PDB file of C-alpha atoms and ligand atoms in Angstrom:
ATOM      1  CA  MET A 222       0.000   0.000   0.000  1.00 97.00           C
ATOM      2  CA  PHE A 223       1.253   3.443  -0.956  1.00 98.00           C
ATOM      3  CA  ILE A 224       0.028   6.444   1.060  1.00 98.00           C
ATOM      4  CA  SER A 225       1.057  10.047   0.356  1.00 98.00           C
ATOM      5  CA  PHE A 226       0.540  13.120   2.537  1.00 98.00           C
ATOM      6  CA  GLU A 227      -0.015  16.550   1.043  1.00 98.00           C
ATOM      7  CA  GLY A 228      -0.616  20.084   2.290  1.00 98.00           C
ATOM      8  CA  LEU A 229       0.995  23.453   2.802  1.00 98.00           C
ATOM      9  CA  ASP A 230       4.291  23.780   4.665  1.00 96.00           C
ATOM     10  CA  GLY A 231       3.385  23.528   8.344  1.00 95.00           C
ATOM     11  CA  SER A 232       0.045  21.749   7.794  1.00 97.00           C
ATOM     12  CA  GLY A 233       1.057  18.884  10.092  1.00 97.00           C
ATOM     13  CA  LYS A 234       2.120  16.129   7.681  1.00 98.00           C
ATOM     14  CA  THR A 235       5.165  15.006   9.664  1.00 97.00           C
ATOM     15  CA  THR A 236       3.158  14.971  12.898  1.00 98.00           C
ATOM     16  CA  GLN A 237       0.515  12.702  11.358  1.00 98.00           C
ATOM     17  CA  ILE A 238       2.963  10.491   9.477  1.00 98.00           C
ATOM     18  CA  GLU A 239       4.716   9.676  12.762  1.00 98.00           C
ATOM     19  CA  ARG A 240       1.420   8.605  14.311  1.00 98.00           C
ATOM     20  CA  LEU A 241       0.334   6.544  11.306  1.00 98.00           C
ATOM     21  CA  HIS A 242       3.756   4.885  11.132  1.00 98.00           C
ATOM     22  CA  ALA A 243       3.446   3.775  14.777  1.00 98.00           C
ATOM     23  CA  ARG A 244      -0.086   2.439  14.267  1.00 98.00           C
ATOM     24  CA  LEU A 245       0.844   0.488  11.158  1.00 98.00           C
ATOM     25  CA  GLU A 246       3.835  -1.093  12.888  1.00 98.00           C
ATOM     26  CA  ALA A 247       1.681  -2.002  15.859  1.00 98.00           C
ATOM     27  CA  ALA A 248      -0.641  -3.728  13.346  1.00 97.00           C
ATOM     28  CA  GLY A 249       2.319  -5.825  12.149  1.00 97.00           C
ATOM     29  CA  LYS A 250       3.184  -3.917   8.963  1.00 97.00           C
ATOM     30  CA  THR A 251       6.662  -3.057   7.747  1.00 98.00           C
ATOM     31  CA  VAL A 252       6.664   0.657   6.963  1.00 98.00           C
ATOM     32  CA  VAL A 253       9.000   2.559   4.671  1.00 98.00           C
ATOM     33  CA  ARG A 254       8.912   6.348   4.999  1.00 98.00           C
ATOM     34  CA  VAL A 255      10.207   8.783   2.411  1.00 98.00           C
ATOM     35  CA  ARG A 256      10.181  12.545   2.300  1.00 97.00           C
ATOM     36  CA  GLU A 257      10.097  14.555  -0.903  1.00 98.00           C
ATOM     37  CA  PRO A 258      12.311  15.905  -2.106  1.00 98.00           C
ATOM     38  CA  GLY A 259      14.714  13.399  -0.579  1.00 97.00           C
ATOM     39  CA  GLY A 260      14.951   9.780   0.471  1.00 96.00           C
ATOM     40  CA  THR A 261      18.008   8.734  -1.563  1.00 97.00           C
ATOM     41  CA  ALA A 262      21.576  10.076  -1.698  1.00 97.00           C
ATOM     42  CA  VAL A 263      20.913  11.855  -5.002  1.00 98.00           C
ATOM     43  CA  SER A 264      17.449  13.099  -3.993  1.00 98.00           C
ATOM     44  CA  GLU A 265      18.812  14.529  -0.718  1.00 98.00           C
ATOM     45  CA  ARG A 266      21.459  16.446  -2.660  1.00 98.00           C
ATOM     46  CA  ILE A 267      18.782  17.822  -4.963  1.00 98.00           C
ATOM     47  CA  ARG A 268      16.767  18.756  -1.845  1.00 98.00           C
ATOM     48  CA  SER A 269      19.682  20.819  -0.519  1.00 98.00           C
ATOM     49  CA  LEU A 270      19.828  22.730  -3.809  1.00 97.00           C
ATOM     50  CA  LEU A 271      16.073  23.285  -3.954  1.00 98.00           C
ATOM     51  CA  LEU A 272      15.706  24.601  -0.405  1.00 97.00           C
ATOM     52  CA  ASP A 273      18.871  26.729  -0.301  1.00 96.00           C
ATOM     53  CA  PRO A 274      17.702  30.363   0.052  1.00 95.00           C
ATOM     54  CA  ASP A 275      20.979  31.556  -1.503  1.00 94.00           C
ATOM     55  CA  ALA A 276      20.600  29.577  -4.764  1.00 92.00           C
ATOM     56  CA  PRO A 277      18.053  31.200  -7.110  1.00 95.00           C
ATOM     57  CA  ILE A 278      16.338  28.641  -9.373  1.00 97.00           C
ATOM     58  CA  VAL A 279      14.076  29.490 -12.308  1.00 97.00           C
ATOM     59  CA  PRO A 280      10.613  27.851 -12.143  1.00 96.00           C
ATOM     60  CA  ARG A 281      11.190  25.410 -15.051  1.00 95.00           C
ATOM     61  CA  ALA A 282      14.410  24.174 -13.469  1.00 97.00           C
ATOM     62  CA  GLU A 283      12.613  23.933 -10.123  1.00 98.00           C
ATOM     63  CA  LEU A 284       9.925  21.681 -11.596  1.00 97.00           C
ATOM     64  CA  LEU A 285      12.531  19.452 -13.224  1.00 98.00           C
ATOM     65  CA  LEU A 286      14.666  19.192 -10.087  1.00 98.00           C
ATOM     66  CA  PHE A 287      11.727  18.178  -7.864  1.00 98.00           C
ATOM     67  CA  SER A 288      10.777  15.624 -10.523  1.00 98.00           C
ATOM     68  CA  ALA A 289      14.328  14.291 -10.881  1.00 98.00           C
ATOM     69  CA  ALA A 290      14.479  13.696  -7.126  1.00 98.00           C
ATOM     70  CA  ARG A 291      11.122  11.873  -7.393  1.00 98.00           C
ATOM     71  CA  ALA A 292      12.178   9.600 -10.284  1.00 98.00           C
ATOM     72  CA  GLN A 293      15.163   8.464  -8.207  1.00 98.00           C
ATOM     73  CA  VAL A 294      13.215   7.745  -5.023  1.00 98.00           C
ATOM     74  CA  CYS A 295      10.539   5.873  -7.007  1.00 98.00           C
ATOM     75  CA  ASP A 296      13.015   3.444  -8.553  1.00 98.00           C
ATOM     76  CA  GLU A 297      15.422   3.154  -5.647  1.00 98.00           C
ATOM     77  CA  ILE A 298      13.072   3.018  -2.664  1.00 98.00           C
ATOM     78  CA  ILE A 299       9.312   3.121  -3.278  1.00 98.00           C
ATOM     79  CA  ARG A 300       8.823   0.502  -5.988  1.00 98.00           C
ATOM     80  CA  PRO A 301      11.111  -2.129  -4.370  1.00 98.00           C
ATOM     81  CA  ALA A 302       9.379  -1.591  -1.003  1.00 98.00           C
ATOM     82  CA  LEU A 303       5.927  -2.032  -2.542  1.00 98.00           C
ATOM     83  CA  ARG A 304       7.125  -5.182  -4.323  1.00 98.00           C
ATOM     84  CA  SER A 305       8.206  -6.559  -0.927  1.00 98.00           C
ATOM     85  CA  GLY A 306       4.725  -5.938   0.451  1.00 97.00           C
ATOM     86  CA  ASP A 307       5.749  -3.036   2.709  1.00 98.00           C
ATOM     87  CA  VAL A 308       3.577  -0.011   3.332  1.00 98.00           C
ATOM     88  CA  VAL A 309       5.158   3.143   1.907  1.00 98.00           C
ATOM     89  CA  ILE A 310       4.311   6.532   3.420  1.00 98.00           C
ATOM     90  CA  ALA A 311       5.493   9.519   1.380  1.00 98.00           C
ATOM     91  CA  ASP A 312       5.712  13.002   2.881  1.00 98.00           C
ATOM     92  CA  ARG A 313       4.673  14.639  -0.437  1.00 98.00           C
ATOM     93  CA  PHE A 314       4.562  13.120  -3.943  1.00 98.00           C
ATOM     94  CA  PHE A 315       3.674  14.404  -7.428  1.00 98.00           C
ATOM     95  CA  ASP A 316       0.629  16.345  -6.169  1.00 98.00           C
ATOM     96  CA  SER A 317       3.103  18.740  -4.534  1.00 98.00           C
ATOM     97  CA  THR A 318       4.542  19.536  -7.953  1.00 97.00           C
ATOM     98  CA  THR A 319       1.060  20.126  -9.378  1.00 96.00           C
ATOM     99  CA  ALA A 320       0.194  22.436  -6.461  1.00 97.00           C
ATOM    100  CA  TYR A 321       3.510  24.293  -5.974  1.00 97.00           C
ATOM    101  CA  GLN A 322       5.011  24.471  -9.453  1.00 97.00           C
ATOM    102  CA  GLY A 323       1.788  24.143 -11.472  1.00 96.00           C
ATOM    103  CA  GLY A 324      -0.437  26.317  -9.231  1.00 96.00           C
ATOM    104  CA  GLY A 325       2.039  28.347  -7.196  1.00 97.00           C
ATOM    105  CA  ARG A 326       4.480  29.181  -9.982  1.00 97.00           C
ATOM    106  CA  GLY A 327       1.752  29.081 -12.658  1.00 95.00           C
ATOM    107  CA  LEU A 328       3.891  26.814 -14.807  1.00 92.00           C
ATOM    108  CA  ALA A 329       1.667  24.310 -16.509  1.00 73.00           C
ATOM    109  CA  ASN A 330      -1.892  23.169 -16.773  1.00 74.00           C
ATOM    110  CA  PRO A 331      -2.813  19.964 -14.915  1.00 67.00           C
ATOM    111  CA  ASP A 332      -3.340  17.943 -18.145  1.00 75.00           C
ATOM    112  CA  TRP A 333       0.230  18.470 -19.254  1.00 86.00           C
ATOM    113  CA  LEU A 334       1.523  17.789 -15.763  1.00 92.00           C
ATOM    114  CA  GLY A 335      -0.482  14.559 -15.481  1.00 92.00           C
ATOM    115  CA  ASP A 336       1.387  13.026 -18.437  1.00 94.00           C
ATOM    116  CA  PHE A 337       4.676  14.371 -17.121  1.00 96.00           C
ATOM    117  CA  HIS A 338       4.108  12.831 -13.657  1.00 97.00           C
ATOM    118  CA  ARG A 339       3.358   9.451 -15.276  1.00 97.00           C
ATOM    119  CA  PHE A 340       6.715   9.659 -17.069  1.00 98.00           C
ATOM    120  CA  VAL A 341       8.591  10.694 -13.917  1.00 98.00           C
ATOM    121  CA  THR A 342       7.110   7.990 -11.673  1.00 98.00           C
ATOM    122  CA  ASP A 343       6.806   5.368 -14.419  1.00 98.00           C
ATOM    123  CA  GLY A 344       3.105   5.182 -13.608  1.00 97.00           C
ATOM    124  CA  LEU A 345       3.305   4.969  -9.813  1.00 98.00           C
ATOM    125  CA  VAL A 346       0.227   6.521  -8.146  1.00 98.00           C
ATOM    126  CA  PRO A 347      -0.579   6.505  -4.411  1.00 98.00           C
ATOM    127  CA  ASP A 348      -3.475   4.288  -3.277  1.00 98.00           C
ATOM    128  CA  LEU A 349      -4.492   7.007  -0.832  1.00 98.00           C
ATOM    129  CA  THR A 350      -3.533  10.679  -0.579  1.00 98.00           C
ATOM    130  CA  VAL A 351      -4.215  12.472   2.700  1.00 98.00           C
ATOM    131  CA  TYR A 352      -4.565  16.203   2.106  1.00 98.00           C
ATOM    132  CA  LEU A 353      -4.234  18.188   5.327  1.00 98.00           C
ATOM    133  CA  ARG A 354      -6.103  21.333   4.410  1.00 98.00           C
ATOM    134  CA  LEU A 355      -5.083  24.482   6.287  1.00 98.00           C
ATOM    135  CA  ASP A 356      -5.491  28.163   5.465  1.00 97.00           C
ATOM    136  CA  PRO A 357      -2.193  29.776   4.440  1.00 96.00           C
ATOM    137  CA  GLU A 358      -2.199  32.249   7.376  1.00 96.00           C
ATOM    138  CA  THR A 359      -2.431  29.488   9.999  1.00 97.00           C
ATOM    139  CA  ALA A 360       0.230  27.479   8.167  1.00 95.00           C
ATOM    140  CA  LEU A 361       2.525  30.512   8.241  1.00 94.00           C
ATOM    141  CA  ALA A 362       1.878  31.072  11.960  1.00 94.00           C
ATOM    142  CA  ARG A 363       2.835  27.456  12.676  1.00 94.00           C
ATOM    143  CA  ARG A 364       6.031  27.792  10.671  1.00 91.00           C
ATOM    144  CA  ARG A 365       6.912  31.033  12.433  1.00 91.00           C
ATOM    145  CA  ALA A 366       6.348  29.414  15.839  1.00 92.00           C
ATOM    146  CA  ARG A 367       8.864  26.749  14.846  1.00 87.00           C
ATOM    147  CA  SER A 368      11.526  28.794  13.037  1.00 87.00           C
ATOM    148  CA  ALA A 369      12.263  32.448  12.331  1.00 85.00           C
ATOM    149  CA  THR A 370      13.998  31.722   9.029  1.00 92.00           C
ATOM    150  CA  ASP A 371      12.522  30.544   5.702  1.00 93.00           C
ATOM    151  CA  ASP A 372      13.963  28.052   3.238  1.00 94.00           C
ATOM    152  CA  ARG A 373      13.885  29.029  -0.469  1.00 94.00           C
ATOM    153  CA  MET A 374      10.353  27.666  -1.039  1.00 95.00           C
ATOM    154  CA  GLU A 375       8.935  29.152   2.185  1.00 93.00           C
ATOM    155  CA  ALA A 376      10.320  32.542   1.153  1.00 93.00           C
ATOM    156  CA  SER A 377       8.009  32.594  -1.904  1.00 95.00           C
ATOM    157  CA  GLY A 378       5.453  34.868  -0.213  1.00 94.00           C
ATOM    158  CA  GLN A 379       1.838  34.564   0.936  1.00 95.00           C
ATOM    159  CA  LYS A 380       0.323  35.093  -2.524  1.00 97.00           C
ATOM    160  CA  PHE A 381       2.306  32.105  -3.719  1.00 97.00           C
ATOM    161  CA  PHE A 382       0.908  29.999  -0.865  1.00 97.00           C
ATOM    162  CA  ASP A 383      -2.633  31.236  -1.616  1.00 97.00           C
ATOM    163  CA  ARG A 384      -2.238  29.900  -5.168  1.00 97.00           C
ATOM    164  CA  VAL A 385      -0.788  26.614  -3.893  1.00 98.00           C
ATOM    165  CA  ALA A 386      -3.744  26.169  -1.506  1.00 98.00           C
ATOM    166  CA  LYS A 387      -6.206  26.838  -4.325  1.00 97.00           C
ATOM    167  CA  ALA A 388      -4.438  24.348  -6.590  1.00 96.00           C
ATOM    168  CA  TYR A 389      -4.599  21.673  -3.860  1.00 98.00           C
ATOM    169  CA  ASP A 390      -8.339  22.239  -3.464  1.00 98.00           C
ATOM    170  CA  THR A 391      -8.903  21.878  -7.214  1.00 96.00           C
ATOM    171  CA  LEU A 392      -6.734  18.787  -7.371  1.00 96.00           C
ATOM    172  CA  ALA A 393      -8.447  17.054  -4.434  1.00 98.00           C
ATOM    173  CA  ALA A 394     -11.885  17.793  -5.897  1.00 98.00           C
ATOM    174  CA  SER A 395     -10.842  16.318  -9.246  1.00 95.00           C
ATOM    175  CA  GLU A 396      -9.820  12.961  -7.725  1.00 97.00           C
ATOM    176  CA  PRO A 397     -12.195  12.278  -4.818  1.00 97.00           C
ATOM    177  CA  GLU A 398     -11.506   8.509  -4.936  1.00 97.00           C
ATOM    178  CA  ARG A 399      -7.806   8.933  -4.140  1.00 98.00           C
ATOM    179  CA  PHE A 400      -7.883  12.049  -1.943  1.00 98.00           C
ATOM    180  CA  VAL A 401      -9.064  12.303   1.623  1.00 98.00           C
ATOM    181  CA  VAL A 402      -9.400  15.957   2.627  1.00 98.00           C
ATOM    182  CA  LEU A 403      -9.097  16.710   6.347  1.00 98.00           C
ATOM    183  CA  ASN A 404      -9.323  19.965   8.267  1.00 98.00           C
ATOM    184  CA  ALA A 405      -5.736  20.329   9.521  1.00 98.00           C
ATOM    185  CA  ALA A 406      -6.831  22.782  12.224  1.00 98.00           C
ATOM    186  CA  LEU A 407      -8.425  19.919  14.178  1.00 98.00           C
ATOM    187  CA  PRO A 408      -6.542  18.521  17.194  1.00 98.00           C
ATOM    188  CA  VAL A 409      -3.665  16.164  16.368  1.00 98.00           C
ATOM    189  CA  GLU A 410      -5.311  13.064  17.889  1.00 98.00           C
ATOM    190  CA  VAL A 411      -8.646  13.674  16.138  1.00 98.00           C
ATOM    191  CA  LEU A 412      -6.831  13.850  12.809  1.00 98.00           C
ATOM    192  CA  ALA A 413      -4.814  10.731  13.602  1.00 98.00           C
ATOM    193  CA  GLU A 414      -8.042   8.775  14.242  1.00 98.00           C
ATOM    194  CA  ALA A 415      -9.608  10.000  10.994  1.00 98.00           C
ATOM    195  CA  ILE A 416      -6.496   9.043   8.994  1.00 98.00           C
ATOM    196  CA  TRP A 417      -6.388   5.603  10.597  1.00 98.00           C
ATOM    197  CA  ARG A 418     -10.030   5.023   9.642  1.00 98.00           C
ATOM    198  CA  ASP A 419      -9.281   5.951   6.032  1.00 97.00           C
ATOM    199  CA  VAL A 420      -6.178   3.789   5.847  1.00 98.00           C
ATOM    200  CA  ARG A 421      -8.147   0.800   7.155  1.00 97.00           C
ATOM    201  CA  ARG A 422     -10.914   1.494   4.656  1.00 95.00           C
ATOM    202  CA  VAL A 423      -8.431   1.284   1.793  1.00 94.00           C
ATOM    203  CA  ASP A 424      -6.460  -1.691   3.179  1.00 91.00           C
ATOM    204  CA  GLY A 425      -9.044  -4.340   4.095  1.00 83.00           C
ATOM    205  CA  ASN A 426      -6.290  -6.437   5.783  1.00 83.00           C
ATOM    206  CA  LEU A 427      -6.080  -3.868   8.594  1.00 84.00           C
ATOM    207  CA  GLY A 428      -9.611  -4.676   9.680  1.00 72.00           C
ATOM    208  CA  GLY A 429     -11.566  -1.848   8.072  1.00 62.00           C
ATOM    209  CA  ALA A 430     -14.386  -1.970   5.539  1.00 53.00           C
ATOM    210  CA  ARG A 431     -13.318  -1.439   1.924  1.00 46.00           C
ATOM    211  CA  ARG A 432     -15.081   1.214  -0.058  1.00 44.00           C
TER     212      ARG A 432
HETATM  213  N1  LIG B 562       7.873  21.166  -2.791  1.00 60.80           N
HETATM  214  C1  LIG B 562       7.987  19.834  -2.568  1.00 60.80           C
HETATM  215  C2  LIG B 562       7.542  21.674  -4.065  1.00 60.80           C
HETATM  216  O1  LIG B 562       7.480  22.890  -4.272  1.00 60.80           O
HETATM  217  N2  LIG B 562       7.315  20.769  -5.069  1.00 60.80           N
HETATM  218  C3  LIG B 562       7.416  19.415  -4.900  1.00 60.80           C
HETATM  219  O2  LIG B 562       7.209  18.642  -5.854  1.00 60.80           O
HETATM  220  C4  LIG B 562       7.771  18.928  -3.582  1.00 60.80           C
HETATM  221  C5  LIG B 562       7.894  17.464  -3.356  1.00 60.80           C
HETATM  222  C6  LIG B 562       9.641  20.812   1.100  1.00 60.80           C
HETATM  223  C7  LIG B 562       9.325  22.062   0.294  1.00 60.80           C
HETATM  224  O3  LIG B 562       9.361  21.748  -1.069  1.00 60.80           O
HETATM  225  C8  LIG B 562       8.143  22.114  -1.702  1.00 60.80           C
HETATM  226  C9  LIG B 562       7.129  22.121  -0.596  1.00 60.80           C
HETATM  227  C10 LIG B 562       7.936  22.608   0.587  1.00 60.80           C
HETATM  228  O4  LIG B 562       7.973  24.011   0.535  1.00 60.80           O
HETATM  229  P1  LIG B 562       9.902  20.459   3.666  1.00 60.80           P
HETATM  230  O5  LIG B 562      10.917  20.978   4.618  1.00 60.80           O
HETATM  231  O6  LIG B 562       9.904  18.986   3.409  1.00 60.80           O
HETATM  232  O7  LIG B 562      10.036  21.247   2.330  1.00 60.80           O
HETATM  233  O8  LIG B 562       8.540  21.039   4.171  1.00 60.80           O
HETATM  234  P2  LIG B 562       7.140  20.434   4.484  1.00 60.80           P
HETATM  235  O9  LIG B 562       6.894  19.170   3.726  1.00 60.80           O
HETATM  236  O10 LIG B 562       6.136  21.460   4.248  1.00 60.80           O
HETATM  237  O11 LIG B 562       7.238  20.069   6.026  1.00 60.80           O
HETATM  238  P3  LIG B 562       7.041  20.959   7.291  1.00 60.80           P
HETATM  239  O12 LIG B 562       7.872  20.287   8.329  1.00 60.80           O
HETATM  240  O13 LIG B 562       7.262  22.400   7.049  1.00 60.80           O
HETATM  241  O14 LIG B 562       5.525  20.837   7.638  1.00 60.80           O
HETATM  242  P4  LIG B 562       4.620  19.616   8.058  1.00 60.80           P
HETATM  243  O15 LIG B 562       5.390  18.327   8.109  1.00 60.80           O
HETATM  244  O16 LIG B 562       3.410  19.629   7.233  1.00 60.80           O
HETATM  245  O17 LIG B 562       4.167  20.009   9.525  1.00 60.80           O
HETATM  246  P5  LIG B 562       4.655  19.480  10.974  1.00 60.80           P
HETATM  247  O18 LIG B 562       4.038  18.170  11.283  1.00 60.80           O
HETATM  248  O19 LIG B 562       6.118  19.612  11.056  1.00 60.80           O
HETATM  249  O20 LIG B 562       3.913  20.554  11.881  1.00 60.80           O
HETATM  250  C11 LIG B 562       4.223  21.929  11.834  1.00 60.80           C
HETATM  251  C12 LIG B 562       3.971  22.555  13.220  1.00 60.80           C
HETATM  252  O21 LIG B 562       2.571  22.526  13.487  1.00 60.80           O
HETATM  253  C13 LIG B 562       2.301  21.794  14.686  1.00 60.80           C
HETATM  254  C14 LIG B 562       3.524  20.929  14.936  1.00 60.80           C
HETATM  255  O22 LIG B 562       3.694  20.652  16.286  1.00 60.80           O
HETATM  256  C15 LIG B 562       4.642  21.794  14.366  1.00 60.80           C
HETATM  257  O23 LIG B 562       5.085  22.723  15.316  1.00 60.80           O
HETATM  258  N3  LIG B 562       1.078  21.025  14.433  1.00 60.80           N
HETATM  259  C16 LIG B 562      -0.141  21.367  14.894  1.00 60.80           C
HETATM  260  N4  LIG B 562      -0.578  22.409  15.629  1.00 60.80           N
HETATM  261  C17 LIG B 562      -1.908  22.465  15.892  1.00 60.80           C
HETATM  262  N5  LIG B 562      -2.805  21.529  15.465  1.00 60.80           N
HETATM  263  C18 LIG B 562      -2.405  20.479  14.723  1.00 60.80           C
HETATM  264  N6  LIG B 562      -3.300  19.571  14.294  1.00 60.80           N
HETATM  265  C19 LIG B 562      -1.012  20.371  14.404  1.00 60.80           C
HETATM  266  N7  LIG B 562      -0.305  19.462  13.693  1.00 60.80           N
HETATM  267  C20 LIG B 562       0.974  19.891  13.715  1.00 60.80           C
END
């Protein structure tokens, strides 16, 4: 089973992934976690470039770099883990590129990006995508509470994040079978319960009802 988490910076993905990871392991599953960009030696190097506030990157190069990091983690980590029967949890996947580069940077329409993502991932699509929906102001406040400095993406400005949030909403509405949309302002444990219910619904072996 392949589960991805999506949402604005600071929406609570890491917090929820940690909880889901623990629950899945307690249920006897082997869990492989990846973060995007990252997860392999090459992808982590690309991550350093992409987040460095002192290295300007033009939007087309940005889209290609995020996608290059993804192609590597797909072949090196995600696909082998799925073949072994492990559960893979990804902190972001191609929906981030659609929302941030497609919506935020205004680079490409979703049709073009859909074909491009299929090429990059060689057809790999998450079974379930948890979208933690949070308004951009609250997301910013959470980031500020954690750190006073921005990485290169976080320094893109609030209008950028407004466009990203809008793109996520459009994306989630266009694929209601794959996306679960949750209000990320709810308490951590309430969200964790809701995510666990959805994961069990998709994976009948965990004791939930399949949809
Ligand atoms: N990017 C990425 C692209 O532009 N294109 C792409 O294709 C890809 C893959 C990655 C950056 O790259 C961009 C998106 C990003 O800008 P990153 O460092 O990996 O950068 O950043 P994020 O994935 O956004 O991770 P963050 O750590 O910033 O945010 P999280 O993981 O969503 O949030 P989390 O869990 O760390 O929580 C943030 C704070 O909120 C609190 C937590 O305690 C923490 O302090 N919190 C809550 N508070 C109240 N209520 C809740 N329910 C809470 N849940 C968490």
